[in-house]
Each structure stands twice: as C-alpha cells, then as structure tokens.
Coordinates of C-alpha atoms in Angstrom, one line a residue:
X127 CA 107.1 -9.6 19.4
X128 CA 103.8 -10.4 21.0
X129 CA 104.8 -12.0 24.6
X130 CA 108.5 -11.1 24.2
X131 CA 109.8 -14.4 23.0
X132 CA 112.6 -14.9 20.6
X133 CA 112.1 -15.3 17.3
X134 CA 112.9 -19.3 15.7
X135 CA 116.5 -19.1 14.5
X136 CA 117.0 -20.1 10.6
X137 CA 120.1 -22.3 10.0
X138 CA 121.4 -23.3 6.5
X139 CA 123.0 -26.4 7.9
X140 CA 119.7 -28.2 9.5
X141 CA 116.1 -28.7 8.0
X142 CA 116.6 -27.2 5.2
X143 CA 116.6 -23.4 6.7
X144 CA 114.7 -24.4 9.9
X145 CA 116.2 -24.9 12.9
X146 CA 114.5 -27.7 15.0
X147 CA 113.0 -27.3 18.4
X148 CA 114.6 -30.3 20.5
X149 CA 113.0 -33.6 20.1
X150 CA 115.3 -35.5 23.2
X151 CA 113.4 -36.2 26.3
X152 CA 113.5 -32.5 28.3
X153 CA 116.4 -32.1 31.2
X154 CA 113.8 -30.5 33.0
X155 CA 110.3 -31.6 35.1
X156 CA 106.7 -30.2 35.1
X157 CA 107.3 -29.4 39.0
X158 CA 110.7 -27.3 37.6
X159 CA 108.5 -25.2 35.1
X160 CA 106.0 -25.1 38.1
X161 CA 108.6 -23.6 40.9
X162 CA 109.6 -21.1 38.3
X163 CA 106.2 -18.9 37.7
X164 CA 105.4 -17.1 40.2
X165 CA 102.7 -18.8 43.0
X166 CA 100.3 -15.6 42.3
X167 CA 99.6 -16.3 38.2
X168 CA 97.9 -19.6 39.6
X169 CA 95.2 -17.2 41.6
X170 CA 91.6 -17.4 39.4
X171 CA 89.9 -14.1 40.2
X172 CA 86.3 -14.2 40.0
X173 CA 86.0 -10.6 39.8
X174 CA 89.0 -10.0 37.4
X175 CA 87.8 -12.5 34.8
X176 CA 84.3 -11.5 35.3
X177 CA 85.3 -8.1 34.2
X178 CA 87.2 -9.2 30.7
X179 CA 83.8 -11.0 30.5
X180 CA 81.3 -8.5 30.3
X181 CA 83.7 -6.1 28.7
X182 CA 83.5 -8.7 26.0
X183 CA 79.8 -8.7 26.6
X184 CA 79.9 -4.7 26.3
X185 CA 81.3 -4.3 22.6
X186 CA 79.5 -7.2 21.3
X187 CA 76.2 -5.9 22.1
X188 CA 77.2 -2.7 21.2
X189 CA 78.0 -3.7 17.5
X190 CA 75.1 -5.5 17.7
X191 CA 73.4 -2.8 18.3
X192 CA 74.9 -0.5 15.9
X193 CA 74.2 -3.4 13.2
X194 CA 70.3 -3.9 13.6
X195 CA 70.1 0.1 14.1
X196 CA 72.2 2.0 11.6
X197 CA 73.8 -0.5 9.4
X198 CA 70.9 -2.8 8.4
X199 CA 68.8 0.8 7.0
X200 CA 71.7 1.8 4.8
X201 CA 71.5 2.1 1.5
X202 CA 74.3 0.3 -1.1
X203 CA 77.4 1.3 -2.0
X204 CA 77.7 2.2 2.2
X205 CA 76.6 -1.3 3.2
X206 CA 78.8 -2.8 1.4
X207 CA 81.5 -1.1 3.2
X208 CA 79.9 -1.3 6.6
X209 CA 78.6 -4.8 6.8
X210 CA 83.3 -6.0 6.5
X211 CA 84.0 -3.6 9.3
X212 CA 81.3 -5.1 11.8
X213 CA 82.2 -8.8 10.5
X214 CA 85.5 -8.2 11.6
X215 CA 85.1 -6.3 14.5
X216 CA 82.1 -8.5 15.8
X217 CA 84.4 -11.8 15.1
X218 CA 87.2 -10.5 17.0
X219 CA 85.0 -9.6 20.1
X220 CA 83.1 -12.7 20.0
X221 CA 86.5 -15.0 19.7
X222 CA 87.7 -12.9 22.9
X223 CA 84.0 -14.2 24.6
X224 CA 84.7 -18.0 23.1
X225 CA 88.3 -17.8 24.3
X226 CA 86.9 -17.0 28.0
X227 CA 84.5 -19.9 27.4
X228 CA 87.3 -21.9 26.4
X229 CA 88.9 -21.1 29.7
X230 CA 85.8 -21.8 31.8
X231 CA 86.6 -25.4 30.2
X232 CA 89.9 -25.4 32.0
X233 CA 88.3 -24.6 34.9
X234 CA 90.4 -21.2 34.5
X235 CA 87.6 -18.5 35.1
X236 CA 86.6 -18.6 38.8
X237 CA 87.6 -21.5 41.5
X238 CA 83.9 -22.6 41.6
X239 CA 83.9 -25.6 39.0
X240 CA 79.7 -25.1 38.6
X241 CA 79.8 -21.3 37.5
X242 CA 82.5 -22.1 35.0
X243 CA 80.9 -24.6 33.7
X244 CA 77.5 -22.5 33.6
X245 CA 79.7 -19.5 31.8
X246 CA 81.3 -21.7 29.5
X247 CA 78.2 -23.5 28.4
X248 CA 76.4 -19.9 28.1
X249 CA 79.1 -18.8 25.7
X250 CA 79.8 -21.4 23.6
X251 CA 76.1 -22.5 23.1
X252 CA 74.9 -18.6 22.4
X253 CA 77.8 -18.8 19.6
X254 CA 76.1 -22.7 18.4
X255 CA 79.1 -24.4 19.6
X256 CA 78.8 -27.6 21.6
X257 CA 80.1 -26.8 25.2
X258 CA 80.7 -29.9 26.9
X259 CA 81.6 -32.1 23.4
X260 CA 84.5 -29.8 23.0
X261 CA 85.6 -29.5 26.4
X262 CA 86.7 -33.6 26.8
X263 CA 87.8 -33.4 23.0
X264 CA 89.6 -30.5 23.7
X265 CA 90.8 -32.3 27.4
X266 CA 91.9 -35.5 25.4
X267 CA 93.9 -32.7 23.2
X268 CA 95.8 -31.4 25.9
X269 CA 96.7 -34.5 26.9
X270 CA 97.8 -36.3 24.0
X271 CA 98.9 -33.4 22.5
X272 CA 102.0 -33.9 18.9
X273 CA 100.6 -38.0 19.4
X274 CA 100.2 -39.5 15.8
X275 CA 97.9 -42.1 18.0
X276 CA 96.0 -40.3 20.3
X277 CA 96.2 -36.7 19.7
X278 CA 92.6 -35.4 19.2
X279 CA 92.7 -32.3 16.6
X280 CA 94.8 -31.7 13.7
X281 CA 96.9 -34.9 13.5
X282 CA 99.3 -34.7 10.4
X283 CA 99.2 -37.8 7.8
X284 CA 102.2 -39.4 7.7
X285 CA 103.5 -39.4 4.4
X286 CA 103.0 -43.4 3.8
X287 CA 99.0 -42.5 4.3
X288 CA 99.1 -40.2 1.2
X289 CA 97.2 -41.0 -1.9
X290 CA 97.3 -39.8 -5.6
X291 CA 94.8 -37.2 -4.9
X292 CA 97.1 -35.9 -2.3
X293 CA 99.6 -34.3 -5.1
X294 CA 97.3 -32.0 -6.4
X295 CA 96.8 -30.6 -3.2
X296 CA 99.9 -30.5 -3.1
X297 CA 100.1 -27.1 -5.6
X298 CA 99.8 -23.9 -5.2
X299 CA 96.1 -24.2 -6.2
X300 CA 95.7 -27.2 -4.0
X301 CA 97.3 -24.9 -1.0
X302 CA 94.5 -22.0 -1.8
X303 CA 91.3 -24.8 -1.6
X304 CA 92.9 -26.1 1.7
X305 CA 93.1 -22.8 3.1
X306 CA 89.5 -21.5 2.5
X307 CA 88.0 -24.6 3.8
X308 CA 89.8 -24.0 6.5
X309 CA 88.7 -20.5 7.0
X310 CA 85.4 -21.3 6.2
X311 CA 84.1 -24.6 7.4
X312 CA 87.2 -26.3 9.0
X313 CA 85.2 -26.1 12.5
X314 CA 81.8 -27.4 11.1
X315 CA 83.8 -30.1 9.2
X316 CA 85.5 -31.2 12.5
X317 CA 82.9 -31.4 14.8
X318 CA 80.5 -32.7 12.8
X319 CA 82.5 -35.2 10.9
X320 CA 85.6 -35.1 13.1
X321 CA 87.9 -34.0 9.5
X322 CA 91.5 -33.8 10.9
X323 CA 90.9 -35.6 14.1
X324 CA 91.7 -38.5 15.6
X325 CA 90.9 -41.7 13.8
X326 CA 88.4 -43.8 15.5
X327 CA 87.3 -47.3 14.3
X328 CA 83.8 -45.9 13.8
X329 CA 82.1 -42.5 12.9
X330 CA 82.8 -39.8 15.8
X331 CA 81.1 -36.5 15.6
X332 CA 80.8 -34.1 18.6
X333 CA 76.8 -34.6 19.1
X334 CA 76.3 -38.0 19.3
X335 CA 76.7 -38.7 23.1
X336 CA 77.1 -42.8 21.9
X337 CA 80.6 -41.0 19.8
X338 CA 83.7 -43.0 20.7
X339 CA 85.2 -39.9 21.5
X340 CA 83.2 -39.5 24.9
X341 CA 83.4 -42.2 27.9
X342 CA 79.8 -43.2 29.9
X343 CA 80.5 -40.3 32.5
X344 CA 80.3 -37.7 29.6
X345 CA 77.5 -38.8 28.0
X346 CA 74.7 -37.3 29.6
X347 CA 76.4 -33.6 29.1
X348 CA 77.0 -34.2 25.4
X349 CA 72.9 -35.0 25.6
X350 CA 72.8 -31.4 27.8
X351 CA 74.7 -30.1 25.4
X352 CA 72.5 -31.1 22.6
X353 CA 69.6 -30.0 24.1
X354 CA 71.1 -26.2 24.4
X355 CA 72.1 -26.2 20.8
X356 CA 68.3 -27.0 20.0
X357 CA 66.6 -24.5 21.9
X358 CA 69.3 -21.6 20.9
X359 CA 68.8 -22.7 17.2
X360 CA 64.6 -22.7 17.8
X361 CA 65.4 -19.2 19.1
X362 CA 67.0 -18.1 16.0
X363 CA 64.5 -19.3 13.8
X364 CA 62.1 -17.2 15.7
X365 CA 64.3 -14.0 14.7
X366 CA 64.5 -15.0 11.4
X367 CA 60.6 -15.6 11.1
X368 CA 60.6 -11.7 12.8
X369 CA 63.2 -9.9 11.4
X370 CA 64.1 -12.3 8.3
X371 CA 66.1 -14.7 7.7
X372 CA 69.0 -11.7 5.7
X373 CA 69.1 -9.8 8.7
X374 CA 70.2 -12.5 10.9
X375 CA 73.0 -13.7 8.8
X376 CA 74.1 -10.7 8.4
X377 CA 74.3 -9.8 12.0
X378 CA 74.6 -13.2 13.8
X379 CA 75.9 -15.8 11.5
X380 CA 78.7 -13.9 9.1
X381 CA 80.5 -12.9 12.8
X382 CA 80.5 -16.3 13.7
X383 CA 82.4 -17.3 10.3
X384 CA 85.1 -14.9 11.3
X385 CA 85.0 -16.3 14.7
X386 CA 85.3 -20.3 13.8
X387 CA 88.0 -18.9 11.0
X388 CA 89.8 -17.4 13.8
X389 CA 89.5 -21.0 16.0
X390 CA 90.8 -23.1 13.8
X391 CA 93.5 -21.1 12.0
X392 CA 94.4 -20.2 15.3
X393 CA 94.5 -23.7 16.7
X394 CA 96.5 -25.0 13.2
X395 CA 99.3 -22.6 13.6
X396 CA 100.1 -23.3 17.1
X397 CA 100.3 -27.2 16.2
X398 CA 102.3 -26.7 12.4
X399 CA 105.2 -25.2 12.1
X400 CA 108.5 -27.4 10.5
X401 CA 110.8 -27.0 13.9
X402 CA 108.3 -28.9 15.7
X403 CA 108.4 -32.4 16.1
X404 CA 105.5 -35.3 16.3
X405 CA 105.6 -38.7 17.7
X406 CA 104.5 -42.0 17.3
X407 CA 103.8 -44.3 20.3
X408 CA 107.3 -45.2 21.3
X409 CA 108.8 -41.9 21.7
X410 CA 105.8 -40.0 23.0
X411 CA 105.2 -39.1 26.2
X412 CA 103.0 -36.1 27.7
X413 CA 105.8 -33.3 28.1
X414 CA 107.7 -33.9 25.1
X415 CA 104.2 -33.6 23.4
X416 CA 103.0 -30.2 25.2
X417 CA 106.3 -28.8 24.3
X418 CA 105.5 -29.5 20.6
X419 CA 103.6 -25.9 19.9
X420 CA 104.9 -22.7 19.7
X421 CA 104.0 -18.8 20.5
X422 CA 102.7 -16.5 17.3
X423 CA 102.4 -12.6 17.4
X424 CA 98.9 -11.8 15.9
X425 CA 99.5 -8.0 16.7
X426 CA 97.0 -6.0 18.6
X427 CA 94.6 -9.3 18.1
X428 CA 97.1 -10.8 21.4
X429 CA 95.1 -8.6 23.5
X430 CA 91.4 -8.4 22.0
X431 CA 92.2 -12.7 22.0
X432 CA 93.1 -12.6 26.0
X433 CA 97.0 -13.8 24.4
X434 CA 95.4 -17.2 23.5
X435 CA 98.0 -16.6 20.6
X436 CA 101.0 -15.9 22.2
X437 CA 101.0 -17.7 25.3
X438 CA 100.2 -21.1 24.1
X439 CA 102.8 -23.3 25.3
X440 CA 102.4 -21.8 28.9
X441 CA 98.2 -22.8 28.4
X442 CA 100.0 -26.4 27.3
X443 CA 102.4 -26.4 30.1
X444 CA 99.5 -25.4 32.8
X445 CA 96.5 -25.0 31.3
X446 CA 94.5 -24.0 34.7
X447 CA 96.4 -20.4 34.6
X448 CA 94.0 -17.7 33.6
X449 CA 94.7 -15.5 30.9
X450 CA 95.8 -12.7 32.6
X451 CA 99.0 -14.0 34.4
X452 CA 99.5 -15.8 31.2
X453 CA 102.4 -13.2 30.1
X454 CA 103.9 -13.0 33.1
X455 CA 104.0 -17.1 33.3
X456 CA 105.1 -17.2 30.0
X457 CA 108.0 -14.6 30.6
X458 CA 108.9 -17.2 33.9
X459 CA 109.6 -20.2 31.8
X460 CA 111.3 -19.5 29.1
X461 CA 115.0 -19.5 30.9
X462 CA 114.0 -23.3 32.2
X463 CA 112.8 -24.1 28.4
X464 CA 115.4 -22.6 26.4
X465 CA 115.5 -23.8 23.2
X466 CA 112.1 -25.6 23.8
X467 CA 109.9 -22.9 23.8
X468 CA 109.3 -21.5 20.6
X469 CA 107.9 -18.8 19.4
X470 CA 107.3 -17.3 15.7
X471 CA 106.6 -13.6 14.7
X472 CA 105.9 -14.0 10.7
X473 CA 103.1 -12.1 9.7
X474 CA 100.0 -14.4 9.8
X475 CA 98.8 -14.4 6.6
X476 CA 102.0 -15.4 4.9
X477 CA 102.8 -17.9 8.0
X478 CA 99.6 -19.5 6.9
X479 CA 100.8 -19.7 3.5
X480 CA 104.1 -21.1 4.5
X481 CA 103.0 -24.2 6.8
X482 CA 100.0 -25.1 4.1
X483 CA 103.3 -24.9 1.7
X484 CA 105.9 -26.8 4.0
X485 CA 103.9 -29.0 6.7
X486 CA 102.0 -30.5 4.3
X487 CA 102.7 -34.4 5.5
X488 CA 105.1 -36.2 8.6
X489 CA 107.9 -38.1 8.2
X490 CA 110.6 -39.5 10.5
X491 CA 114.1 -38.4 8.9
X492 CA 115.8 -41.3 6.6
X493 CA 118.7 -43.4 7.9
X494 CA 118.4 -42.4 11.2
X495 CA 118.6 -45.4 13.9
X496 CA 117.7 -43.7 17.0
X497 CA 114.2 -41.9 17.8
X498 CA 112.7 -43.0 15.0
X499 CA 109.4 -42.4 16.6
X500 CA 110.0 -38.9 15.9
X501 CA 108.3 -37.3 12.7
X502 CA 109.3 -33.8 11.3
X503 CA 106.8 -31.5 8.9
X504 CA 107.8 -31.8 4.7
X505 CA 106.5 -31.0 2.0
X506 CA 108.9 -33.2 -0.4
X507 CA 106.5 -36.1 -1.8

C-alpha cells in the first residue's frame, strides 16, 4: 500500500459512500508535525541526491541510446512493438529526472541554493519545461494550496460557475474527452494559457515575464528562463535538420508526452478525491489547505517517481525534505494526523475514472450554518 498508509474508509451513512477527511481547524501545529519526524530526514545530501541523479541520467541515455541504435533501423511489425516499450520506459525515467528537478525547486537537492537552482534549470529546460515560471507558480501552490481564491493549479469550479456546456461533459463521453486532454496536453494547456489555474484579471501564461502570476523580483528569471527554452528548442531543430524531423519525435518528443501525462495526472489525483475538502476565503487558512491532498500507490512507479506519489502530504507538510527520508517522514506523522492524512490505494486507471466521474464541480453542503466556506467534490448537477 505504497508508503504504508491506511486505506480511506467507505461509510454508508456520510457522503454518499465516502468518508470525509476532517474539515475543522487541526488540534495540532506545524511545529507538532515538525517535532515528530525524525531531525535526520531534514539532512539534504549532496552526494545522496546526486547519485538518484545521474542514475536517472544513466537509463535515460541508455534508452536513448538503444532507440537511435537498434530501434530506429527496425523494420515494421517490430517497431511498432518497440517504439510503446521505450515511450514508456523513457517517460518514466525522465519524470523520475523532472521530479529531482522539481525538488531542486524546493531547494530539496543539495544545501547550496545556486547548484539547485543550476540542476533544476538543466532538467527542466532539457525536457522544454520552463524552470523558474514553474517554480513561483508551483511556490504560490504550495502556499495557497485547496484555496478557491488563490490556489494556483487545478482549482475546482464551483457549481454556481457551471454553464450548459458543462452537462455534456458531464457524460460518460464527456469524462473520456476530459481525460485525454488531460493526458495529452493538460500541461501545454496550463502553462501556456494557464487552463485550470488561478483566475487572474488578465491573460497569465508561464513565459511572459510581464504575467500577473510573477512579482518584479521574478521577472528577470522568467526572461532567463525564456532564453533557455530558445536555445534548447534551436538545438532540436538542428537534430531534426540532421537526423529528421521522425526520428526526433519519436525519440525525444513522444517520451515527453508520457512524461507531462504523468505530471499532470499525477498532480490532479493528489488534489481530487471526494473526502477532501476546499475552501473559500473565510475558512481557509494554510494548514487546513496543505492537509487537503492525499497519498496514492502507483505500484513499482513509487520508486522509479522518487515516491512523489505516495508521500505527498508529507512534500505539503514540509516541502524542503528530500525524497529519500520522505517515507520515513511520512511514516512519523501519521499518529499526529490521524484521520487527516489520507491516503488512497485504487488502482490508477480506474481512480482516474472515478474523480473525472465524482469530482466533477464544488459545492458547500445545503442547510448547513456553520463552515460554510467549506466545499466538498459532486458530481450531482
């Protein structure tokens, strides 16, 4: 059951099968989740997360490698059973490499703010995502995270937002579409046009350093980050020009859909789930909102994804713990939690199906006077 966590009890008697996660303000601190992990899973290791780095490193160039020497000269019907196996394989190596950039972000790779920064940017801009434009997006998450306000990345519509169009997607079909854009260009459609973000009273894309998602400090590394997106985009033109423009989606770009599928489904599922609660303005505050996400068990993916899965609410809790004491952090929590940490081990593919079924809009619950701030996943329109 991935990090060992229990799985969310299902009640007849409240929310329709689903048993809530608490909403009420916690009877415990951040400094009383603090005092209870350990003092050692705070330690960043250069060496120890340099060596899941160029592990990572390791198999990717390998299947690299393997792709541009023995795959790409194979004839059909072989190819079409090769070119899956190192999409997959590829995808999952290369989210493990964006999942230790994603760390550098946190300042979660080495004590030396500059090299994780310089990894980070490395990474991400070698897989054409924007390094610094995530990291504050991504920071502004963290902190406003389960705010219908403020939060930055998949904020739920409230069902009073919905429109006509809304009911057909809505339906089984409906479900399907959402899901496949999802998979395929949920990333490209937030960061370019910030889809399922936070609204903001102008456009806001992840490029433009002038975005109202960025303050005037953070402007000159969204420019930075620009620039790196350029040149590593001028140098893949060059392959394509050498080597054509097939081989390189085939090797470099069809990974990266696996990868970015990976990212956002991964991201969505830690944030939907119908026990978890949102808030508006008046109940929110910043623990109640990093308690909103819950643990999944992705299988033998927890490890090849440095248990980005299934030690999320420890990464909300204290995001500045590296991945590897993330287990034994998550394992120190849960008796101060309780029946705030949750954690979920239904088979991904159907757990997608589920929440795109059942968390399909927000509402606060009918009748009730007190913390009616607080919004629960429906489906019922």
């Amino acid at each position: 059951m991935g990090s060992g966590g229990r799985a969310i009890e299902r009640t007849k008697s409240n929310c329709e099968g689903v048993k809530r996660a608490p909403s009420s303000k916690p009877p415990f601190t951040l400094g009383d989740i603090k005092k209870a992990i350990p003092p050692h899973c705070f330690d960043r290791s250069l060496l120890r997360s340099s060596s899941y780095l160029f592990i990572d490193l390791f198999f990717s160039l390998l299947f690299y490698y393997v792709a541009a020497t023995y795959i790409i000269p194979l004839q059909t019907p072989l190819s079409y059973a090769a070119w899956p196996v190192y999409w997959i394989l590829q995808g999952s190596v290369q989210m493990g490499l964006w999942v230790i950039g994603h760390e550098c972000g946190h300042q979660a790779f080495s004590d030396y703010p500059w090299l994780n920064d310089t990894v980070g940017f490395f990474l991400h801009t070698g897989m054409l995502a924007p390094y610094f434009s995530w990291k504050y997006s991504h920071r502004r998450h963290h902190s406003n995270t389960a705010s219908l306000d403020h939060d930055e990345s998949f904020v739920p519509k409230k069902k009073s937002s919905l429109n006509s169009f809304s009911t057909l997607l809505n339906t089984p079909p409906g479900r399907l579409f959402r899901l496949v854009i999802l998979c395929t260009v949920g990333w490209l459609l937030y960061v370019c046009f910030n889809v399922s973000g936070r609204k903001y009273e102008k456009f806001a894309n992840h490029f433009d350093p002038k975005s109202p998602i960025y303050n005037d400090r953070e402007r000159f590394q969204i420019l930075l980050t620009d620039i790196g997106l350029i040149v590593t985009s001028y140098g893949l033109y060059k392959v394509a020009l050498a080597h054509g423009l097939t081989s390189l989606m085939l090797v470099y770009f069809a990974p990266l859909v696996i990868v970015y599928g990976f990212l956002v489904v991964i991201t969505w599922l830690h944030h939907t789930h119908r026990s978890l609660p949102h808030y508006d303005s008046t109940e929110w505050n910043w623990l109640r909102g990093a308690l909103s996400t819950i643990d999944r068990d992705y299988g033998i993916l927890n490890t090849v994804l440095h248990h980005i899965t299934d030690t999320h609410v420890a990464h909300h809790l204290l995001f500045s713990i590296p991945h590897y004491h993330a287990m034994e952090a998550t394992k120190a929590i849960k008796p101060i939690l309780g029946e705030y940490y949750q954690f979920d081990d239904t088979p991904i593919i159907k757990a997608m199906w589920r929440e795109a079924t059942e968390c399909f809009f927000v509402e606060a619950d009918e009748g009730e006077e007190t913390n009616k701030g607080v919004y629960w996943f429906n489906n019922k329109m």
